[in-house]
mmCIF file of N, CA and C and ligand atoms in Angstrom:
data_model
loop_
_atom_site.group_PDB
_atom_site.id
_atom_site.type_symbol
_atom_site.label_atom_id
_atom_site.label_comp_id
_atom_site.label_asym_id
_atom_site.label_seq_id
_atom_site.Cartn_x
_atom_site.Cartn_y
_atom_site.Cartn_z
ATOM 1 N N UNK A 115 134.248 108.399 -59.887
ATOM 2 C CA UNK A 115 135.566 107.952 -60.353
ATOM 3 C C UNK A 115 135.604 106.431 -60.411
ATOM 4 N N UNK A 116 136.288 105.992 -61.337
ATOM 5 C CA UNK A 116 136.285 104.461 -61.069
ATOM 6 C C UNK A 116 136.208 104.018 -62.589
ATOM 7 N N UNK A 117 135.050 104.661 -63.260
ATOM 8 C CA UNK A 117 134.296 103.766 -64.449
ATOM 9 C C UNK A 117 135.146 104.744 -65.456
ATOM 10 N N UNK A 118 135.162 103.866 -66.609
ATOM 11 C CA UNK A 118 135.634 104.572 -68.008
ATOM 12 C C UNK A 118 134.603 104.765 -68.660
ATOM 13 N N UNK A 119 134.340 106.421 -69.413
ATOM 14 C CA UNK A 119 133.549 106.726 -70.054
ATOM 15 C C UNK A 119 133.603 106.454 -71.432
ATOM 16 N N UNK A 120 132.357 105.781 -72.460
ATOM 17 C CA UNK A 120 132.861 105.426 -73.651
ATOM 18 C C UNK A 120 133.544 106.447 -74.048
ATOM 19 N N UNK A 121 134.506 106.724 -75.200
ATOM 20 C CA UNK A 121 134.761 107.610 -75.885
ATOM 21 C C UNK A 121 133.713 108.596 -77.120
ATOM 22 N N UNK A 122 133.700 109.997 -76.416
ATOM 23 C CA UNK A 122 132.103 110.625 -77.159
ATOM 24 C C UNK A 122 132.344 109.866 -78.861
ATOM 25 N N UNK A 123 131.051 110.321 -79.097
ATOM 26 C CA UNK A 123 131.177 110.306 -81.113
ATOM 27 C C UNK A 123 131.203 111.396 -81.532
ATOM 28 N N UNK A 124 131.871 110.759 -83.019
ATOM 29 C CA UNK A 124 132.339 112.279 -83.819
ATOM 30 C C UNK A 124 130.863 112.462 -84.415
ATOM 31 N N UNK A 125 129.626 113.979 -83.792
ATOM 32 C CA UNK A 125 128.505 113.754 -84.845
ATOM 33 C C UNK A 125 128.620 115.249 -85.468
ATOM 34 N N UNK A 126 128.835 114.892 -86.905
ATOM 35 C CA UNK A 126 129.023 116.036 -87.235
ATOM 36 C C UNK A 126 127.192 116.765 -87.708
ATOM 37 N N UNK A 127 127.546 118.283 -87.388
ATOM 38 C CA UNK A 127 125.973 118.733 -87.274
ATOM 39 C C UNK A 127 125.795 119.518 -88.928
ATOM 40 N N UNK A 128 125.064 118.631 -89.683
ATOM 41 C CA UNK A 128 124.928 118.551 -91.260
ATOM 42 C C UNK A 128 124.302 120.395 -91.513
ATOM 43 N N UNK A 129 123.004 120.675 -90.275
ATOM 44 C CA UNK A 129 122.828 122.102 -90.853
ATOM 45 C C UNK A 129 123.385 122.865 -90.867
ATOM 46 N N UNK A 130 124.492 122.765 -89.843
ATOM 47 C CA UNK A 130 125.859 123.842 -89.227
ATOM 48 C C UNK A 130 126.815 124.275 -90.805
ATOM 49 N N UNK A 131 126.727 123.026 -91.078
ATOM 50 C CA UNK A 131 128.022 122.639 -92.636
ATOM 51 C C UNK A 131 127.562 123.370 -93.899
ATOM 52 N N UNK A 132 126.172 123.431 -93.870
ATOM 53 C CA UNK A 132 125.645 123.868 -94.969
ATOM 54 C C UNK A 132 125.704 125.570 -94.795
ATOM 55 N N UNK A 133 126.030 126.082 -93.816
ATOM 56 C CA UNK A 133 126.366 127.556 -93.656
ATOM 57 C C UNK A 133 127.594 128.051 -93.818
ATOM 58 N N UNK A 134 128.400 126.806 -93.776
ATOM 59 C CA UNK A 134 130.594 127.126 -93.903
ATOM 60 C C UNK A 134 130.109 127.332 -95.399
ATOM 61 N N UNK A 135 131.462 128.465 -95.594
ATOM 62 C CA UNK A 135 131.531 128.704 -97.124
ATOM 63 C C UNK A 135 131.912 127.456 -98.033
ATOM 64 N N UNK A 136 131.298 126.897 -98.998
ATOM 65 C CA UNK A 136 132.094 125.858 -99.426
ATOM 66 C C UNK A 136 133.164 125.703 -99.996
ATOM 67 N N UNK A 137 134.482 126.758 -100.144
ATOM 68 C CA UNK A 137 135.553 126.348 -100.023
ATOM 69 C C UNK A 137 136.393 125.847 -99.249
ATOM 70 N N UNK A 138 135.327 125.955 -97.745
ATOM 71 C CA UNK A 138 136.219 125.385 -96.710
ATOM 72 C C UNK A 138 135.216 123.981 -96.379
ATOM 73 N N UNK A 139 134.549 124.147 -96.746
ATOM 74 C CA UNK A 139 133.252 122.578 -96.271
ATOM 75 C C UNK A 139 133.056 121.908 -97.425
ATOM 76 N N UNK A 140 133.447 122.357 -98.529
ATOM 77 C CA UNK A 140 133.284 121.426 -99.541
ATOM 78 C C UNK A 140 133.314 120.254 -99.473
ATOM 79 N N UNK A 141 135.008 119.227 -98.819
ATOM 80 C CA UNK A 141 135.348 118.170 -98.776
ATOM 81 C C UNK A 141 134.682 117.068 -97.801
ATOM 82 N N UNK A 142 134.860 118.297 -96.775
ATOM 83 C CA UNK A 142 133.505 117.318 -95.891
ATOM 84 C C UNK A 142 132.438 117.352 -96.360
ATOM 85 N N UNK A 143 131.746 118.205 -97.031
ATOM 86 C CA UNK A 143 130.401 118.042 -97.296
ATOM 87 C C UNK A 143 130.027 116.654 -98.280
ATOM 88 N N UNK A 144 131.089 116.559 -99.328
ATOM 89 C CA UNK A 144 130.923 115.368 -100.169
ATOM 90 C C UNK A 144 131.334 114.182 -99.710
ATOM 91 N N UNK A 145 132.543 114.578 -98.432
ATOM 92 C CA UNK A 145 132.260 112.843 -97.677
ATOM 93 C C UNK A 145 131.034 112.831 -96.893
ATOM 94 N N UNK A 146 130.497 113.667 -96.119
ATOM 95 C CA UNK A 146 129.305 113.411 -95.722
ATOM 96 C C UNK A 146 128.383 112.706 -96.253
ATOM 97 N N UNK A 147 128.187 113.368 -97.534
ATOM 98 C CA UNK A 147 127.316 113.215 -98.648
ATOM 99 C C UNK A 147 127.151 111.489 -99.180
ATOM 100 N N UNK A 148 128.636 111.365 -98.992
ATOM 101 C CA UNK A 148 128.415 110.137 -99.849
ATOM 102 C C UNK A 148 128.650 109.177 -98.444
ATOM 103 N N UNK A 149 129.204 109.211 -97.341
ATOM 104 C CA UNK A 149 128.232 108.009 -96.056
ATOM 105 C C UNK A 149 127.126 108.301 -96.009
ATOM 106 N N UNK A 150 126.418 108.939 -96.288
ATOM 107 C CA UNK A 150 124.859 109.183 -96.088
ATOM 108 C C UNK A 150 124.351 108.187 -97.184
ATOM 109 N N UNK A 151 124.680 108.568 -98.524
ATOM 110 C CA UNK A 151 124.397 107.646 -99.611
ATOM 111 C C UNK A 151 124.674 106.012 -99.494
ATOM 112 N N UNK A 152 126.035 105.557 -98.343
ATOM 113 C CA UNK A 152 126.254 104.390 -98.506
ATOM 114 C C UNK A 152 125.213 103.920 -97.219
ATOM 115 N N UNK A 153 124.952 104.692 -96.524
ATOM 116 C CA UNK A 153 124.015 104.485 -95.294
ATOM 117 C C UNK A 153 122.286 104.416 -96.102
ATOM 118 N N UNK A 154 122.019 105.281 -96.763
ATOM 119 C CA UNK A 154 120.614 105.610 -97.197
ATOM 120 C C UNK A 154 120.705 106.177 -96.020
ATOM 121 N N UNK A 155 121.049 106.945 -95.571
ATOM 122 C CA UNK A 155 120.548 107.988 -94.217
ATOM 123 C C UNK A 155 120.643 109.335 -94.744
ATOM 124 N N UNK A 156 119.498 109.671 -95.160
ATOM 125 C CA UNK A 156 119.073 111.083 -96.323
ATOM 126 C C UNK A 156 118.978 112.124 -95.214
ATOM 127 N N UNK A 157 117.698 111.933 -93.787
ATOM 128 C CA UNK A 157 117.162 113.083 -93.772
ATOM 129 C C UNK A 157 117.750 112.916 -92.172
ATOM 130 N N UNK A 158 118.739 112.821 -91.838
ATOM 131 C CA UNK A 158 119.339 113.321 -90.492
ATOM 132 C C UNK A 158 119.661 115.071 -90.418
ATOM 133 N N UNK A 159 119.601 115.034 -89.293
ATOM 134 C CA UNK A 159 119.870 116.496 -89.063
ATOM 135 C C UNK A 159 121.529 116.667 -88.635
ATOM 136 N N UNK A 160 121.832 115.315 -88.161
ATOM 137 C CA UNK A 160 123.372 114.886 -87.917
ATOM 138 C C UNK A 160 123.340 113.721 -88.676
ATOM 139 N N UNK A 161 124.936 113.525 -88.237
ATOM 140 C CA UNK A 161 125.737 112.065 -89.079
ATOM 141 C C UNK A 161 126.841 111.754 -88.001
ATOM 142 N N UNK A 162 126.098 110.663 -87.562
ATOM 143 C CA UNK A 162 127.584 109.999 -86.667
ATOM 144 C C UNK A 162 128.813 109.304 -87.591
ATOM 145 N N UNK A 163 129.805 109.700 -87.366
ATOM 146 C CA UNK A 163 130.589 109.214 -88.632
ATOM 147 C C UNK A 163 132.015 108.343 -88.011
ATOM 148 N N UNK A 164 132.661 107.660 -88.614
ATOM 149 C CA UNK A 164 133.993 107.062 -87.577
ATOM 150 C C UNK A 164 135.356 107.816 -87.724
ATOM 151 N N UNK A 165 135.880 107.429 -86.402
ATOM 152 C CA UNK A 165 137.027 108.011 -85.819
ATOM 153 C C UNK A 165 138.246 107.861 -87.250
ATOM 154 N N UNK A 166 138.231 106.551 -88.043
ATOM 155 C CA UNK A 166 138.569 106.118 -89.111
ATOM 156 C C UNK A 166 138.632 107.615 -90.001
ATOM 157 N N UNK A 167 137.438 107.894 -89.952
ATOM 158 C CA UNK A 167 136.945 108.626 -91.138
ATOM 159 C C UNK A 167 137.494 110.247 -90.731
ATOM 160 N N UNK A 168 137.652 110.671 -89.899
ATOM 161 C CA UNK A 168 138.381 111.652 -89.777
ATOM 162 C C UNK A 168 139.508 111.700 -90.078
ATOM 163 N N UNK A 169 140.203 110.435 -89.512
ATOM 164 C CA UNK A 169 141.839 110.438 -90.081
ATOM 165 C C UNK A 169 141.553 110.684 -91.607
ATOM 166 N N UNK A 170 140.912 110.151 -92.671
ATOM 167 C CA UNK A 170 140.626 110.164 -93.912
ATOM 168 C C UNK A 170 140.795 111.660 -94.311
ATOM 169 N N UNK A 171 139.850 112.248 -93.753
ATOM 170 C CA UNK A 171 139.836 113.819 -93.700
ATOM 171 C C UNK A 171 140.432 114.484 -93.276
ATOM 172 N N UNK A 172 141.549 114.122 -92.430
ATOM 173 C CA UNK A 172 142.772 114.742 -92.441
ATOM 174 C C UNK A 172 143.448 114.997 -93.505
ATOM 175 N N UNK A 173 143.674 113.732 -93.993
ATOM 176 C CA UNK A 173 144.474 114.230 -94.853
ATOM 177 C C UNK A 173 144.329 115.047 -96.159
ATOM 178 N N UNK A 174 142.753 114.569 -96.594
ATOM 179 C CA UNK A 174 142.275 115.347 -97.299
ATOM 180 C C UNK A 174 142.490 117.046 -97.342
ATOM 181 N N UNK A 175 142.471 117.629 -95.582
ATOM 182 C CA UNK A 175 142.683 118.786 -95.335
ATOM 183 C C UNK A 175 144.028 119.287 -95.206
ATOM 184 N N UNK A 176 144.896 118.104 -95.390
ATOM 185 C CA UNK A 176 146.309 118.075 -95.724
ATOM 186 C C UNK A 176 146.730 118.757 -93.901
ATOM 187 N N UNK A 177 146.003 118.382 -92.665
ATOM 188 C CA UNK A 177 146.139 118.944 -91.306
ATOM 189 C C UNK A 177 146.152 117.829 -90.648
ATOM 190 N N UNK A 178 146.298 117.619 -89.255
ATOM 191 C CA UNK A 178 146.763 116.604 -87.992
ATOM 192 C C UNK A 178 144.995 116.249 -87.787
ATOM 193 N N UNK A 179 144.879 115.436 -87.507
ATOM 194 C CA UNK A 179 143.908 115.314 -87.150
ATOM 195 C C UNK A 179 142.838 115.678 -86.100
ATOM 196 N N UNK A 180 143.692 116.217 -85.316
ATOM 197 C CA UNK A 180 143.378 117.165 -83.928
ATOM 198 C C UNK A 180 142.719 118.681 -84.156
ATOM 199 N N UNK A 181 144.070 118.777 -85.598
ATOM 200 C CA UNK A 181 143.741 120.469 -85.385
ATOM 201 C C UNK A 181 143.108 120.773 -86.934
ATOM 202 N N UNK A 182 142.461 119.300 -87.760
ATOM 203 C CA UNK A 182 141.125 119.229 -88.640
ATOM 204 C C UNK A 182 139.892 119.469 -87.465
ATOM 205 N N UNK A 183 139.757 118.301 -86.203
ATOM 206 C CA UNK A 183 138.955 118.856 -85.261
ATOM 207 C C UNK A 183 138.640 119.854 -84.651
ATOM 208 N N UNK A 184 139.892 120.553 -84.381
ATOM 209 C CA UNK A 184 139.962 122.383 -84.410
ATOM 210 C C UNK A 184 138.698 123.160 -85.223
ATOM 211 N N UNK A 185 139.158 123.060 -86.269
ATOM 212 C CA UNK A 185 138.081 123.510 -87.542
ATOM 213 C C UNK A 185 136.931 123.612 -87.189
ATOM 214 N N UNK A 186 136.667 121.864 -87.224
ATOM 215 C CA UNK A 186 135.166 121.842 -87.265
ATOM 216 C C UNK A 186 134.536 122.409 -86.105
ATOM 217 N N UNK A 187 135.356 121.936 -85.326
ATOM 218 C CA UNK A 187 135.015 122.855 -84.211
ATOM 219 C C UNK A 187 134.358 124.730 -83.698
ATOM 220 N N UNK A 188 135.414 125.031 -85.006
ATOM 221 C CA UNK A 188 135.416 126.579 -85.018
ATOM 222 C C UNK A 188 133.991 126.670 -85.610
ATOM 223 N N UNK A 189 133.785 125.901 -86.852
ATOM 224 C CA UNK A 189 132.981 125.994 -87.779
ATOM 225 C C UNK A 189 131.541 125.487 -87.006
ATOM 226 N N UNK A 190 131.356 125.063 -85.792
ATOM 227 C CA UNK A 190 130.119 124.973 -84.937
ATOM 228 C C UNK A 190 129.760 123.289 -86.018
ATOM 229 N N UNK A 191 130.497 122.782 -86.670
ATOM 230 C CA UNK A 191 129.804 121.642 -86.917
ATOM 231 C C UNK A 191 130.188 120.398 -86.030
ATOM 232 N N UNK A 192 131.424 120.482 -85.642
ATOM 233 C CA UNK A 192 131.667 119.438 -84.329
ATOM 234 C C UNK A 192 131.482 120.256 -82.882
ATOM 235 N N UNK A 193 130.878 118.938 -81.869
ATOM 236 C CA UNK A 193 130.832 119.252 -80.831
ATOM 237 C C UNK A 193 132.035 119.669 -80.179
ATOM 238 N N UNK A 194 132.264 120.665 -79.215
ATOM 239 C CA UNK A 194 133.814 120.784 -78.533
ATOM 240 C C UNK A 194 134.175 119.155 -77.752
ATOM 241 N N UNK A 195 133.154 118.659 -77.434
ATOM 242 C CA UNK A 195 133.403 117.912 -76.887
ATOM 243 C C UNK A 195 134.036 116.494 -77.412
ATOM 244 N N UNK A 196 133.964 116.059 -78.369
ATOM 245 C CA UNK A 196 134.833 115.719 -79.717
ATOM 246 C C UNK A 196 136.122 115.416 -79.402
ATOM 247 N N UNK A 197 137.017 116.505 -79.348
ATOM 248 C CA UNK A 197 138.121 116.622 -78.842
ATOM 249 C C UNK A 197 138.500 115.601 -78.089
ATOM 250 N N UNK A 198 137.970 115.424 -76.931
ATOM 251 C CA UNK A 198 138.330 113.930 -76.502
ATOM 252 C C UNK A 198 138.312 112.885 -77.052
ATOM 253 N N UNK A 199 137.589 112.261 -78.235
ATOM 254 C CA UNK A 199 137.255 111.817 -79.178
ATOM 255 C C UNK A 199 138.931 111.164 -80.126
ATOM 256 N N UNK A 200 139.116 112.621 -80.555
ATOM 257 C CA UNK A 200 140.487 112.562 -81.100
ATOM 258 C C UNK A 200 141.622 112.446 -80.374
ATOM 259 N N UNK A 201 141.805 113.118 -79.356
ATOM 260 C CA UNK A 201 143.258 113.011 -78.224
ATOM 261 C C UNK A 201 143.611 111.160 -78.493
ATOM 262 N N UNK A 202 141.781 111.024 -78.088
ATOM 263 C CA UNK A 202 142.342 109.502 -77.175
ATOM 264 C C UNK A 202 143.038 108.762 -78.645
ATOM 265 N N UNK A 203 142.851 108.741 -80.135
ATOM 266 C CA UNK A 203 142.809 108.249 -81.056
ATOM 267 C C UNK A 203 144.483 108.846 -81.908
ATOM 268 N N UNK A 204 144.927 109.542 -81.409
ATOM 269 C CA UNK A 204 146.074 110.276 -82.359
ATOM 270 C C UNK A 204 145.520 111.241 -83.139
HETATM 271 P P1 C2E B 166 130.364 97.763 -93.870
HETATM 272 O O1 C2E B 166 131.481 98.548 -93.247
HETATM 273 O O2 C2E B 166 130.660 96.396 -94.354
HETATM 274 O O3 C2E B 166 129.204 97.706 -92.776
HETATM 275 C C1 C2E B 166 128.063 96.883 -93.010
HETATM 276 C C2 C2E B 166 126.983 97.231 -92.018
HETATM 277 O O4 C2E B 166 127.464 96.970 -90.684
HETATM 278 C C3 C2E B 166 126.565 98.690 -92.048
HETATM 279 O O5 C2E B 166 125.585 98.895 -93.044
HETATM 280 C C4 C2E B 166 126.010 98.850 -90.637
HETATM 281 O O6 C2E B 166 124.697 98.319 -90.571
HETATM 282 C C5 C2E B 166 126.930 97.974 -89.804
HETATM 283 N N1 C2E B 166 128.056 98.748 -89.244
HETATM 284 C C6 C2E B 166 129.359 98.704 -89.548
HETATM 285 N N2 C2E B 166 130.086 99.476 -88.742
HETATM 286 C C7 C2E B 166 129.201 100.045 -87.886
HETATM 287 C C8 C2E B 166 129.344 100.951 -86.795
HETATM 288 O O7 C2E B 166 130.441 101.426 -86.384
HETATM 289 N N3 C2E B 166 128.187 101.314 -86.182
HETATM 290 C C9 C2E B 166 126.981 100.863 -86.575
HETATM 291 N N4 C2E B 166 125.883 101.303 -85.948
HETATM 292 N N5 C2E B 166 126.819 99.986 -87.563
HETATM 293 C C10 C2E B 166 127.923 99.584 -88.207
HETATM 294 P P2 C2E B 166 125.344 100.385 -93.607
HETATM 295 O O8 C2E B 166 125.217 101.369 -92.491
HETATM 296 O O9 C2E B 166 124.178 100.270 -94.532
HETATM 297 O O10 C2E B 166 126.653 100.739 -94.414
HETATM 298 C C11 C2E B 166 126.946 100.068 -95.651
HETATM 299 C C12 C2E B 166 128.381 100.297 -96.044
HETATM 300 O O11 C2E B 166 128.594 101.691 -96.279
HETATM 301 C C13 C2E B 166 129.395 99.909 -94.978
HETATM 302 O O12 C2E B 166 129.703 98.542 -95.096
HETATM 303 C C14 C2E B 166 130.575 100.775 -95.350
HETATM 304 O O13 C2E B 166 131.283 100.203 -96.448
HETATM 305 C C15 C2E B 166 129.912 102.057 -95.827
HETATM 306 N N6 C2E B 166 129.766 103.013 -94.721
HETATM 307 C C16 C2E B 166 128.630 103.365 -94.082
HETATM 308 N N7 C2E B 166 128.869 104.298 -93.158
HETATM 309 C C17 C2E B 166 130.196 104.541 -93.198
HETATM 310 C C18 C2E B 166 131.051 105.412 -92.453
HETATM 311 O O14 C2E B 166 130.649 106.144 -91.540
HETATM 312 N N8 C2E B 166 132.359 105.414 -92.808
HETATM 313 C C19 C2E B 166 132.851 104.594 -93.777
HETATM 314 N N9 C2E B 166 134.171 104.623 -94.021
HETATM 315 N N10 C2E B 166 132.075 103.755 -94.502
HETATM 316 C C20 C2E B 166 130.763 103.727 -94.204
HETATM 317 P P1 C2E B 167 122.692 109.134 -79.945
HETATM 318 O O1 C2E B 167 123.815 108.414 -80.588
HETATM 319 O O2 C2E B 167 123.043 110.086 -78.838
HETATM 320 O O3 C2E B 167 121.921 109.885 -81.095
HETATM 321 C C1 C2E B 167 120.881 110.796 -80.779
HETATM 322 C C2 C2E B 167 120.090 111.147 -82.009
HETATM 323 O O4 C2E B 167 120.940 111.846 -82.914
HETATM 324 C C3 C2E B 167 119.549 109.946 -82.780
HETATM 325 O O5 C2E B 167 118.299 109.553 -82.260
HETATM 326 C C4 C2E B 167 119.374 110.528 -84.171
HETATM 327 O O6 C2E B 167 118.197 111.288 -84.246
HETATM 328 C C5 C2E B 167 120.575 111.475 -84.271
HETATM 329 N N1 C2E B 167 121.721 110.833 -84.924
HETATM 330 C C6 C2E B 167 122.927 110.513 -84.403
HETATM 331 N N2 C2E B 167 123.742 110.018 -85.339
HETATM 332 C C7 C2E B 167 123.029 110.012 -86.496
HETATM 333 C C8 C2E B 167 123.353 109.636 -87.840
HETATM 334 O O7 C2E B 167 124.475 109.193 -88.201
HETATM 335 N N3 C2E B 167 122.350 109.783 -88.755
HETATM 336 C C9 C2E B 167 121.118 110.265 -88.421
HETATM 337 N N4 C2E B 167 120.193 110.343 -89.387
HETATM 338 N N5 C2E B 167 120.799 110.642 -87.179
HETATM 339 C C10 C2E B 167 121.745 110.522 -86.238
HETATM 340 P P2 C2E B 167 117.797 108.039 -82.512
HETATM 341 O O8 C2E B 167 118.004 107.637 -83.943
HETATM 342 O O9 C2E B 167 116.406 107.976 -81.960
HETATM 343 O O10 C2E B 167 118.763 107.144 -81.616
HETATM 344 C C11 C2E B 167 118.693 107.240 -80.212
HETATM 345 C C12 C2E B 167 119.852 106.505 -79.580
HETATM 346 O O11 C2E B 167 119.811 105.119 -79.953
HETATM 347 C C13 C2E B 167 121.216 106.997 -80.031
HETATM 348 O O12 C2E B 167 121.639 108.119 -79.289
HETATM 349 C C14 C2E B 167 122.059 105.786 -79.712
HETATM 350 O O13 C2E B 167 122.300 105.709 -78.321
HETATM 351 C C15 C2E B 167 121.123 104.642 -80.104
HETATM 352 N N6 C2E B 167 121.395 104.307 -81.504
HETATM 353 C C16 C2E B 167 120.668 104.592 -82.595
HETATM 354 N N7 C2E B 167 121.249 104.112 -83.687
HETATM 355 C C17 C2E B 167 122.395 103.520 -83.276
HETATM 356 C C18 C2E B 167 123.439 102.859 -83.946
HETATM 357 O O14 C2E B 167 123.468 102.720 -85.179
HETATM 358 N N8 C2E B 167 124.456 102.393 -83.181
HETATM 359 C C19 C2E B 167 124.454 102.517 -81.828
HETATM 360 N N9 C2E B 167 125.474 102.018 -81.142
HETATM 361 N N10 C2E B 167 123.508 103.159 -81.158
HETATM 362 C C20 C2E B 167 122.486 103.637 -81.888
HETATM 363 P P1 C2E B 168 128.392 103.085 -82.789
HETATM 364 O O1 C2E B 168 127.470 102.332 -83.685
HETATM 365 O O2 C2E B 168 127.940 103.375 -81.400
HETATM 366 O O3 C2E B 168 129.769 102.253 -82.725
HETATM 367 C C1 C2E B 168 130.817 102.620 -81.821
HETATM 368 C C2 C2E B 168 132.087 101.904 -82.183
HETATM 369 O O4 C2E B 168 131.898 100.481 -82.087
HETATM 370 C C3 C2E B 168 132.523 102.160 -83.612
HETATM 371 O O5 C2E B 168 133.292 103.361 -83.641
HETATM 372 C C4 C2E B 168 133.348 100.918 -83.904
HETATM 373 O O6 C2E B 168 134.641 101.039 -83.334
HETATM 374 C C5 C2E B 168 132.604 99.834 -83.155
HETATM 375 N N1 C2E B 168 131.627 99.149 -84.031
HETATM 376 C C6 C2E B 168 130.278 99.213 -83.960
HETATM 377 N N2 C2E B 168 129.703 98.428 -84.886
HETATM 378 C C7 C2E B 168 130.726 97.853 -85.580
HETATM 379 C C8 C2E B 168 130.773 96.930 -86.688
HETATM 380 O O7 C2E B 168 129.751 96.478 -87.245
HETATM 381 N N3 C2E B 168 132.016 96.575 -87.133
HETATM 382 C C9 C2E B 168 133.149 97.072 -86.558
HETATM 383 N N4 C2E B 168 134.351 96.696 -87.082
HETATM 384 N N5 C2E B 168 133.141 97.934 -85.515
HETATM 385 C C10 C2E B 168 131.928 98.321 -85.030
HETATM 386 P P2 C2E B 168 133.458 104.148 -85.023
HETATM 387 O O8 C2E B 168 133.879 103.189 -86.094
HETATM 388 O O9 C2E B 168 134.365 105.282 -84.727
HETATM 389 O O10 C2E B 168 132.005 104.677 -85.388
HETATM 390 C C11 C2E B 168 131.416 105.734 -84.675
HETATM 391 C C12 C2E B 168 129.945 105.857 -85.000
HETATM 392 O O11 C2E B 168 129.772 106.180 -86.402
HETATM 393 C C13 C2E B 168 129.141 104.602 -84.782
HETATM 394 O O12 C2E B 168 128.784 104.515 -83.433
HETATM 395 C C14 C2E B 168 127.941 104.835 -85.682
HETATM 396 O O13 C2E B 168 127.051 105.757 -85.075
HETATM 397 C C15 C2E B 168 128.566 105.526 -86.873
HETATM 398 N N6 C2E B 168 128.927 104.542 -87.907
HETATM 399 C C16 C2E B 168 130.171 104.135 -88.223
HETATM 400 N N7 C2E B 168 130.156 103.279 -89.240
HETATM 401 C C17 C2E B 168 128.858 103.107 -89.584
HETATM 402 C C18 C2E B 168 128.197 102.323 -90.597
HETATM 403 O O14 C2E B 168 128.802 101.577 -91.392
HETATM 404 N N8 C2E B 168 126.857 102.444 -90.655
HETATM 405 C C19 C2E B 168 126.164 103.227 -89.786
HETATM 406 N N9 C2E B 168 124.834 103.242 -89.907
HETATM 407 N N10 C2E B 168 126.747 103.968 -88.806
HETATM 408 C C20 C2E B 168 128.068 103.909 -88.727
#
């Protein structure tokens, strides 16, 4: 007790995504797609992505940002552990 733990990262798990049906992974898949492209980071097996960038994808999913994390969650592409991630952030 004592020390503050950084806040985890959002890494979303790219092979997990490619198994969601793409009517529901579509949107993430093409933001993925295209930080990877602005990164040149082609052949990860993950993508650490920013706290920023979820809010983005909220709204995209037209959902709170908590319970977009929900999702991914369900969908095995975010870690549960995540969640803390978002609380601390809105
Ligand atoms: P930028 O935001 O001007 O960032 C320029 C460079 O600063 C990045 O080049 C990266 O080397 C470093 N950088 C910025 N923020 C971070 C960070 O939180 N962590 C780390 N490790 N490095 C950081 P890079 O990666 O080649 O990205 C080029 C541009 O692509 C970025 O310019 C930004 O416009 C966009 N981009 C890349 N990844 C993301 C992302 O995850 N989300 C968003 N919204 N844009 C991104
Ligand atoms: P970590 O953040 O726990 O990441 C562990 C491994 O997950 C990374 O090993 C890499 O194989 C993968 N990974 C995580 N995020 C991404 C991503 O956005 N794209 C890709 N392609 N792979 C990802 P790696 O590369 O050997 O890095 C080991 C550790 O070095 C990382 O552990 C982190 O602590 C540090 N590190 C590497 N790159 C950065 C960076 O850009 N920013 C910061 N702050 N730390 C970094
Ligand atoms: P990270 O590299 O460990 O960075 C952790 C946090 O430090 C970032 O959280 C951001 O708040 C801050 N930070 C690090 N580098 C920079 C920077 O150059 N400029 C600014 N303004 N802030 C910086 P955030 O934004 O939630 O990003 C989470 C993770 O997503 C980063 O962890 C990194 O793995 C990845 N990431 C975000 N943006 C970029 C980027 O532009 N390029 C790359 N290669 N990775 C990025």
């Amino acid at each position: 007790a004592g020390h503050s733990e950084p806040p985890p990262k959002l890494v979303l798990d790219l092979e997990r995504l490619q198994s969601v049906p793409s009517e529901k992974a579509g949107p993430l898949a093409r933001y993925a797609a295209t930080i990877q492209s602005q990164r040149g980071d082609y052949n990860g097996k993950v993508l650490s992505i920013r706290s920023d960038d979820l809010r983005a994808l909220a709204v995209i999913y037209d959902l709170p940002p908590h319970q977009l994390a929900e999702e991914l969650i369900g969908w095995g592409v975010l870690d549960p552990d995540a969640r803390r991630a978002v609380s601390q952030n809105g």
